[in-house]
Amino acid sequence: MKTGLVLEGGAMRGMYTAGVLDSFLDHDVQVDGILGVSAGACFGCNLFSKQRGRVLRYNKRFMGDPRNVSLRSLLTTGDIINREFAYYTIPTQYDVFDEAAFEAHGGEYWVVVTNVETGEAEYMQMHHLLEDIEMMRASASMPFCSRMVEIGGKKYLDGGVADSIPVRHAMTMGFDKVIVVLTQPLSYRKKPMNPAMIKAYYRKYPNLCRTLLERHERYNAQTEEVRRLEKEGKIFVIRPEEALRIRRLEKDPAELERVHGLGFRDSEESMTALKAYLEA
């Protein structure tokens, strides 16, 4: 029996996910593979490295640091989240990621990226997290405020553009049980993006433009599929009851802690049902 974990993105809504994962660590919830999107890709690795509280800790410390997230970084590098500081300095110097523990876990760690030439999702496995960190960065490179990330001669952006909730893909990967952590409530429906803005930024990439224009339709269809699979007992879902009401790049430590606490609470309240699902 193999268990997979799907983690939606959503920038700092991902603090909700971080709270869920800390609860999983407290209850020794075991999964064999993780499929993360954007913030889910960035934060999910701490489950395998067993670093409880790390996501909340480094975000409270550094989200307000201009070396990490700033307009200056966007203007000077093309990335509002600074590549060198966020992906290379923090995990190796300031809040060290335990790669040895991550590798010792032995689980599969996959991140979703969007190929800008094809407009399609691709799924990349990270074997050595710090060596493969550009895959994670690609998954979290938000459109309009991030550079494209080149890997293997191909250009990529945020995985949430093409596959925000990769439940269907997870079910094709051989997982018998699938846990899904969402960062939007059941009632949420995504709205269309501004076509003029899409074309102004990405007119050289027509397939990416098409995917961005259709993103809301794809996302809303995925949420309906998740609801159906959940009702059928094929997947287990943890989601917030209401909109989290947190800014995408929230810098207030109190707000980060609030949303983390909501995720932790919802996971704790779901734990009995989750364990019953995993044991069935």
mmCIF file of C-alpha atoms in Angstrom:
data_model
loop_
_atom_site.group_PDB
_atom_site.id
_atom_site.type_symbol
_atom_site.label_atom_id
_atom_site.label_comp_id
_atom_site.label_asym_id
_atom_site.label_seq_id
_atom_site.Cartn_x
_atom_site.Cartn_y
_atom_site.Cartn_z
ATOM 1 C CA MET A 1 0.000 0.000 0.000
ATOM 2 C CA LYS A 2 1.522 3.315 -1.145
ATOM 3 C CA THR A 3 0.362 6.692 0.122
ATOM 4 C CA GLY A 4 0.810 9.924 -1.801
ATOM 5 C CA LEU A 5 0.463 13.506 -0.618
ATOM 6 C CA VAL A 6 -0.633 16.312 -2.972
ATOM 7 C CA LEU A 7 0.126 19.876 -1.859
ATOM 8 C CA GLU A 8 -1.541 22.842 -3.558
ATOM 9 C CA GLY A 9 0.360 26.130 -3.838
ATOM 10 C CA GLY A 10 -0.832 29.671 -3.191
ATOM 11 C CA ALA A 11 2.215 31.670 -2.048
ATOM 12 C CA MET A 12 1.790 32.509 1.656
ATOM 13 C CA ARG A 13 -1.452 30.563 1.818
ATOM 14 C CA GLY A 14 1.128 27.792 1.991
ATOM 15 C CA MET A 15 1.522 28.579 5.679
ATOM 16 C CA TYR A 16 -1.739 26.664 6.077
ATOM 17 C CA THR A 17 -0.019 23.662 4.488
ATOM 18 C CA ALA A 18 2.969 24.128 6.784
ATOM 19 C CA GLY A 19 0.654 23.867 9.794
ATOM 20 C CA VAL A 20 -0.883 20.667 8.431
ATOM 21 C CA LEU A 21 2.573 19.159 7.889
ATOM 22 C CA ASP A 22 3.697 20.004 11.419
ATOM 23 C CA SER A 23 0.631 18.170 12.698
ATOM 24 C CA PHE A 24 1.543 15.203 10.484
ATOM 25 C CA LEU A 25 4.980 15.131 12.095
ATOM 26 C CA ASP A 26 3.442 15.162 15.570
ATOM 27 C CA HIS A 27 1.261 12.177 14.666
ATOM 28 C CA ASP A 28 3.893 10.346 12.600
ATOM 29 C CA VAL A 29 1.726 10.341 9.469
ATOM 30 C CA GLN A 30 3.766 8.450 6.876
ATOM 31 C CA VAL A 31 3.593 9.014 3.124
ATOM 32 C CA ASP A 32 5.607 7.362 0.385
ATOM 33 C CA GLY A 33 5.592 10.266 -2.017
ATOM 34 C CA ILE A 34 4.857 13.983 -2.205
ATOM 35 C CA LEU A 35 3.690 15.899 -5.266
ATOM 36 C CA GLY A 36 4.011 19.614 -4.528
ATOM 37 C CA VAL A 37 2.996 22.689 -6.473
ATOM 38 C CA SER A 38 4.653 26.088 -5.989
ATOM 39 C CA ALA A 39 4.544 26.875 -2.240
ATOM 40 C CA GLY A 40 3.532 23.266 -1.671
ATOM 41 C CA ALA A 41 6.735 22.213 -3.432
ATOM 42 C CA CYS A 42 8.800 24.599 -1.300
ATOM 43 C CA PHE A 43 7.312 23.614 2.043
ATOM 44 C CA GLY A 44 6.560 19.909 1.653
ATOM 45 C CA CYS A 45 10.202 18.850 1.766
ATOM 46 C CA ASN A 46 10.289 19.595 5.493
ATOM 47 C CA LEU A 47 7.979 16.636 6.118
ATOM 48 C CA PHE A 48 10.613 14.256 4.763
ATOM 49 C CA SER A 49 13.447 16.053 6.594
ATOM 50 C CA LYS A 50 11.321 15.987 9.786
ATOM 51 C CA GLN A 51 12.026 19.647 10.556
ATOM 52 C CA ARG A 52 8.945 20.583 12.512
ATOM 53 C CA GLY A 53 8.320 24.329 12.658
ATOM 54 C CA ARG A 54 11.036 25.215 10.156
ATOM 55 C CA VAL A 55 8.693 26.732 7.551
ATOM 56 C CA LEU A 56 7.023 29.012 10.079
ATOM 57 C CA ARG A 57 10.347 29.909 11.666
ATOM 58 C CA TYR A 58 12.235 31.039 8.574
ATOM 59 C CA ASN A 59 9.263 32.800 7.021
ATOM 60 C CA LYS A 60 8.580 34.796 10.189
ATOM 61 C CA ARG A 61 12.232 35.767 10.252
ATOM 62 C CA PHE A 62 12.811 36.531 6.570
ATOM 63 C CA MET A 63 9.573 37.443 4.748
ATOM 64 C CA GLY A 64 10.083 41.050 5.835
ATOM 65 C CA ASP A 65 13.773 41.033 4.913
ATOM 66 C CA PRO A 66 14.403 42.975 1.655
ATOM 67 C CA ARG A 67 17.184 40.533 0.798
ATOM 68 C CA ASN A 68 14.485 37.867 0.499
ATOM 69 C CA VAL A 69 11.366 39.506 -0.963
ATOM 70 C CA SER A 70 11.339 43.043 -2.326
ATOM 71 C CA LEU A 71 10.498 45.346 -5.211
ATOM 72 C CA ARG A 72 14.217 46.041 -5.474
ATOM 73 C CA SER A 73 14.865 42.358 -6.142
ATOM 74 C CA LEU A 74 12.167 42.371 -8.824
ATOM 75 C CA LEU A 75 13.644 45.427 -10.522
ATOM 76 C CA THR A 76 17.267 44.314 -10.346
ATOM 77 C CA THR A 77 16.961 40.560 -10.898
ATOM 78 C CA GLY A 78 13.514 39.969 -12.394
ATOM 79 C CA ASP A 79 12.441 37.936 -9.334
ATOM 80 C CA ILE A 80 10.388 39.439 -6.521
ATOM 81 C CA ILE A 81 11.571 36.501 -4.383
ATOM 82 C CA ASN A 82 15.336 36.742 -4.565
ATOM 83 C CA ARG A 83 16.863 33.607 -6.059
ATOM 84 C CA GLU A 84 20.204 33.632 -4.245
ATOM 85 C CA PHE A 85 18.923 34.535 -0.807
ATOM 86 C CA ALA A 86 15.697 32.519 -0.719
ATOM 87 C CA TYR A 87 16.879 29.332 -2.385
ATOM 88 C CA TYR A 88 20.593 29.213 -1.649
ATOM 89 C CA THR A 89 21.444 31.316 1.406
ATOM 90 C CA ILE A 90 18.555 30.567 3.790
ATOM 91 C CA PRO A 91 18.649 26.740 3.491
ATOM 92 C CA THR A 92 22.441 26.497 3.671
ATOM 93 C CA GLN A 93 23.342 29.236 6.180
ATOM 94 C CA TYR A 94 20.481 30.723 8.194
ATOM 95 C CA ASP A 95 17.982 27.878 8.681
ATOM 96 C CA VAL A 96 19.801 24.841 7.390
ATOM 97 C CA PHE A 97 17.777 22.216 5.558
ATOM 98 C CA ASP A 98 18.576 18.686 6.729
ATOM 99 C CA GLU A 99 19.308 17.044 3.400
ATOM 100 C CA ALA A 100 20.703 13.915 5.067
ATOM 101 C CA ALA A 101 17.368 13.315 6.810
ATOM 102 C CA PHE A 102 15.480 14.091 3.590
ATOM 103 C CA GLU A 103 17.455 11.481 1.661
ATOM 104 C CA ALA A 104 17.297 8.945 4.485
ATOM 105 C CA HIS A 105 13.497 9.090 4.350
ATOM 106 C CA GLY A 106 13.583 7.438 0.950
ATOM 107 C CA GLY A 107 10.237 8.796 -0.258
ATOM 108 C CA GLU A 108 9.625 10.184 -3.729
ATOM 109 C CA TYR A 109 9.617 13.971 -3.921
ATOM 110 C CA TRP A 110 8.033 15.448 -7.042
ATOM 111 C CA VAL A 111 7.379 19.058 -8.020
ATOM 112 C CA VAL A 112 5.047 20.376 -10.716
ATOM 113 C CA VAL A 113 6.338 22.892 -13.252
ATOM 114 C CA THR A 114 4.834 24.519 -16.357
ATOM 115 C CA ASN A 115 6.758 24.317 -19.633
ATOM 116 C CA VAL A 116 6.401 27.776 -21.173
ATOM 117 C CA GLU A 117 6.868 26.531 -24.750
ATOM 118 C CA THR A 118 4.178 23.847 -24.587
ATOM 119 C CA GLY A 119 1.983 25.323 -21.859
ATOM 120 C CA GLU A 120 1.794 21.853 -20.326
ATOM 121 C CA ALA A 121 2.610 20.589 -16.845
ATOM 122 C CA GLU A 122 5.711 18.506 -16.250
ATOM 123 C CA TYR A 123 6.549 16.529 -13.117
ATOM 124 C CA MET A 124 10.143 16.549 -11.880
ATOM 125 C CA GLN A 125 11.563 14.291 -9.184
ATOM 126 C CA MET A 126 14.040 15.863 -6.771
ATOM 127 C CA HIS A 127 16.551 13.260 -5.624
ATOM 128 C CA HIS A 128 18.991 15.638 -3.884
ATOM 129 C CA LEU A 129 17.033 18.674 -2.776
ATOM 130 C CA LEU A 130 19.803 21.254 -2.571
ATOM 131 C CA GLU A 131 21.382 20.067 -5.817
ATOM 132 C CA ASP A 132 18.000 20.051 -7.570
ATOM 133 C CA ILE A 133 16.768 23.308 -6.042
ATOM 134 C CA GLU A 134 16.159 24.932 -9.456
ATOM 135 C CA MET A 135 13.274 22.482 -9.952
ATOM 136 C CA MET A 136 11.666 23.803 -6.785
ATOM 137 C CA ARG A 137 12.338 27.390 -7.831
ATOM 138 C CA ALA A 138 10.727 26.736 -11.203
ATOM 139 C CA SER A 139 7.632 25.297 -9.520
ATOM 140 C CA ALA A 140 7.292 28.467 -7.414
ATOM 141 C CA SER A 141 8.194 31.073 -10.064
ATOM 142 C CA MET A 142 4.961 33.058 -10.128
ATOM 143 C CA PRO A 143 3.968 34.581 -13.482
ATOM 144 C CA PHE A 144 4.499 38.312 -13.968
ATOM 145 C CA CYS A 145 6.904 38.671 -11.035
ATOM 146 C CA SER A 146 9.473 35.932 -11.670
ATOM 147 C CA ARG A 147 11.933 35.047 -14.373
ATOM 148 C CA MET A 148 11.510 31.823 -16.264
ATOM 149 C CA VAL A 149 13.765 29.084 -14.905
ATOM 150 C CA GLU A 150 15.828 27.120 -17.410
ATOM 151 C CA ILE A 151 16.382 23.425 -16.738
ATOM 152 C CA GLY A 152 17.828 21.079 -19.321
ATOM 153 C CA GLY A 153 17.542 23.721 -22.029
ATOM 154 C CA LYS A 154 13.807 24.242 -21.405
ATOM 155 C CA LYS A 155 12.071 27.191 -19.727
ATOM 156 C CA TYR A 156 9.611 26.795 -16.881
ATOM 157 C CA LEU A 157 7.261 28.773 -14.642
ATOM 158 C CA ASP A 158 4.971 28.061 -11.679
ATOM 159 C CA GLY A 159 3.446 24.585 -11.760
ATOM 160 C CA GLY A 160 0.120 25.993 -10.653
ATOM 161 C CA VAL A 161 -0.355 27.543 -14.086
ATOM 162 C CA ALA A 162 -0.894 24.150 -15.753
ATOM 163 C CA ASP A 163 -1.770 21.783 -12.884
ATOM 164 C CA SER A 164 -2.729 23.464 -9.616
ATOM 165 C CA ILE A 165 -4.120 20.342 -7.933
ATOM 166 C CA PRO A 166 -2.369 17.315 -9.487
ATOM 167 C CA VAL A 167 -4.647 14.667 -7.983
ATOM 168 C CA ARG A 168 -5.252 12.914 -11.280
ATOM 169 C CA HIS A 169 -1.522 12.649 -11.944
ATOM 170 C CA ALA A 170 -0.906 11.349 -8.417
ATOM 171 C CA MET A 171 -3.450 8.606 -9.001
ATOM 172 C CA THR A 172 -1.526 7.480 -12.099
ATOM 173 C CA MET A 173 1.716 7.195 -10.116
ATOM 174 C CA GLY A 174 0.735 4.032 -8.262
ATOM 175 C CA PHE A 175 -0.436 5.568 -4.984
ATOM 176 C CA ASP A 176 -3.240 3.530 -3.428
ATOM 177 C CA LYS A 177 -4.140 6.292 -0.972
ATOM 178 C CA VAL A 178 -3.952 10.012 -1.753
ATOM 179 C CA ILE A 179 -4.061 12.827 0.808
ATOM 180 C CA VAL A 180 -4.717 16.299 -0.621
ATOM 181 C CA VAL A 181 -3.986 19.569 1.191
ATOM 182 C CA LEU A 182 -5.736 22.561 -0.377
ATOM 183 C CA THR A 183 -5.298 26.233 0.502
ATOM 184 C CA GLN A 184 -8.708 27.433 -0.677
ATOM 185 C CA PRO A 185 -12.112 26.606 0.860
ATOM 186 C CA LEU A 186 -14.702 24.376 -0.774
ATOM 187 C CA SER A 187 -16.691 27.373 -2.058
ATOM 188 C CA TYR A 188 -13.761 29.002 -3.887
ATOM 189 C CA ARG A 189 -13.912 29.407 -7.655
ATOM 190 C CA LYS A 190 -11.071 30.948 -9.609
ATOM 191 C CA LYS A 191 -11.833 33.902 -11.890
ATOM 192 C CA PRO A 192 -10.337 34.594 -15.340
ATOM 193 C CA MET A 193 -7.052 36.447 -15.578
ATOM 194 C CA ASN A 194 -6.615 39.679 -17.541
ATOM 195 C CA PRO A 195 -6.090 38.702 -21.211
ATOM 196 C CA ALA A 196 -4.315 41.949 -22.076
ATOM 197 C CA MET A 197 -1.838 41.466 -19.244
ATOM 198 C CA ILE A 198 -1.158 37.879 -20.293
ATOM 199 C CA LYS A 199 -0.489 38.850 -23.900
ATOM 200 C CA ALA A 200 1.640 41.843 -22.908
ATOM 201 C CA TYR A 201 3.946 39.661 -20.812
ATOM 202 C CA TYR A 202 3.998 36.384 -22.705
ATOM 203 C CA ARG A 203 3.058 37.052 -26.339
ATOM 204 C CA LYS A 204 6.188 35.141 -27.487
ATOM 205 C CA TYR A 205 4.784 32.015 -25.828
ATOM 206 C CA PRO A 206 1.318 31.387 -27.318
ATOM 207 C CA ASN A 207 0.837 28.020 -25.618
ATOM 208 C CA LEU A 208 1.590 29.541 -22.233
ATOM 209 C CA CYS A 209 -0.860 32.360 -23.005
ATOM 210 C CA ARG A 210 -3.539 29.780 -23.812
ATOM 211 C CA THR A 211 -2.894 27.918 -20.571
ATOM 212 C CA LEU A 212 -3.057 31.116 -18.517
ATOM 213 C CA LEU A 213 -6.296 32.173 -20.239
ATOM 214 C CA GLU A 214 -7.840 28.772 -19.485
ATOM 215 C CA ARG A 215 -6.389 28.408 -16.010
ATOM 216 C CA HIS A 216 -9.575 29.299 -14.160
ATOM 217 C CA GLU A 217 -11.578 26.704 -16.098
ATOM 218 C CA ARG A 218 -9.016 23.999 -15.422
ATOM 219 C CA TYR A 219 -8.739 24.894 -11.746
ATOM 220 C CA ASN A 220 -12.490 24.933 -11.188
ATOM 221 C CA ALA A 221 -12.849 21.577 -12.940
ATOM 222 C CA GLN A 222 -10.127 20.153 -10.703
ATOM 223 C CA THR A 223 -11.909 21.308 -7.558
ATOM 224 C CA GLU A 224 -15.082 19.578 -8.747
ATOM 225 C CA GLU A 225 -13.127 16.389 -9.387
ATOM 226 C CA VAL A 226 -11.553 16.608 -5.944
ATOM 227 C CA ARG A 227 -14.997 16.987 -4.385
ATOM 228 C CA ARG A 228 -16.278 13.924 -6.282
ATOM 229 C CA LEU A 229 -13.283 11.747 -5.402
ATOM 230 C CA GLU A 230 -13.548 12.835 -1.783
ATOM 231 C CA LYS A 231 -17.239 11.882 -1.631
ATOM 232 C CA GLU A 232 -16.389 8.489 -3.150
ATOM 233 C CA GLY A 233 -13.786 7.922 -0.430
ATOM 234 C CA LYS A 234 -10.952 7.626 -2.947
ATOM 235 C CA ILE A 235 -8.957 10.555 -1.549
ATOM 236 C CA PHE A 236 -8.728 12.387 1.781
ATOM 237 C CA VAL A 237 -8.821 16.189 1.706
ATOM 238 C CA ILE A 238 -7.793 18.809 4.257
ATOM 239 C CA ARG A 239 -8.844 22.351 3.346
ATOM 240 C CA PRO A 240 -9.635 25.600 5.175
ATOM 241 C CA GLU A 241 -13.278 26.188 6.039
ATOM 242 C CA GLU A 242 -13.099 29.803 4.891
ATOM 243 C CA ALA A 243 -10.810 31.983 2.781
ATOM 244 C CA LEU A 244 -7.499 32.442 4.570
ATOM 245 C CA ARG A 245 -7.413 36.194 3.851
ATOM 246 C CA ILE A 246 -3.652 36.440 3.741
ATOM 247 C CA ARG A 247 -1.640 38.422 1.198
ATOM 248 C CA ARG A 248 0.268 36.378 -1.374
ATOM 249 C CA LEU A 249 3.581 37.742 -0.061
ATOM 250 C CA GLU A 250 2.488 38.453 3.514
ATOM 251 C CA LYS A 251 5.283 39.810 5.716
ATOM 252 C CA ASP A 252 3.477 40.180 9.050
ATOM 253 C CA PRO A 253 4.758 37.410 11.376
ATOM 254 C CA ALA A 254 1.455 37.397 13.270
ATOM 255 C CA GLU A 255 -0.483 36.701 10.072
ATOM 256 C CA LEU A 256 1.902 33.927 9.082
ATOM 257 C CA GLU A 257 1.462 32.340 12.499
ATOM 258 C CA ARG A 258 -2.328 32.734 12.340
ATOM 259 C CA VAL A 259 -2.629 30.853 9.044
ATOM 260 C CA HIS A 260 -0.142 28.203 10.174
ATOM 261 C CA GLY A 261 -2.312 27.723 13.249
ATOM 262 C CA LEU A 262 -5.424 27.221 11.133
ATOM 263 C CA GLY A 263 -3.718 24.469 9.158
ATOM 264 C CA PHE A 264 -2.469 22.807 12.324
ATOM 265 C CA ARG A 265 -5.936 22.957 13.917
ATOM 266 C CA ASP A 266 -7.708 21.557 10.863
ATOM 267 C CA SER A 267 -5.228 18.707 10.613
ATOM 268 C CA GLU A 268 -5.599 17.882 14.295
ATOM 269 C CA GLU A 269 -9.379 17.827 13.957
ATOM 270 C CA SER A 270 -9.113 15.573 10.886
ATOM 271 C CA MET A 271 -6.544 13.181 12.345
ATOM 272 C CA THR A 272 -8.901 10.424 13.520
ATOM 273 C CA ALA A 273 -10.666 10.340 10.154
ATOM 274 C CA LEU A 274 -7.342 10.533 8.282
ATOM 275 C CA LYS A 275 -5.901 7.552 10.117
ATOM 276 C CA ALA A 276 -9.088 5.570 9.507
ATOM 277 C CA TYR A 277 -8.794 6.359 5.769
ATOM 278 C CA LEU A 278 -5.147 5.261 5.685
ATOM 279 C CA GLU A 279 -5.845 2.044 7.564
ATOM 280 C CA ALA A 280 -8.930 1.022 5.564
#
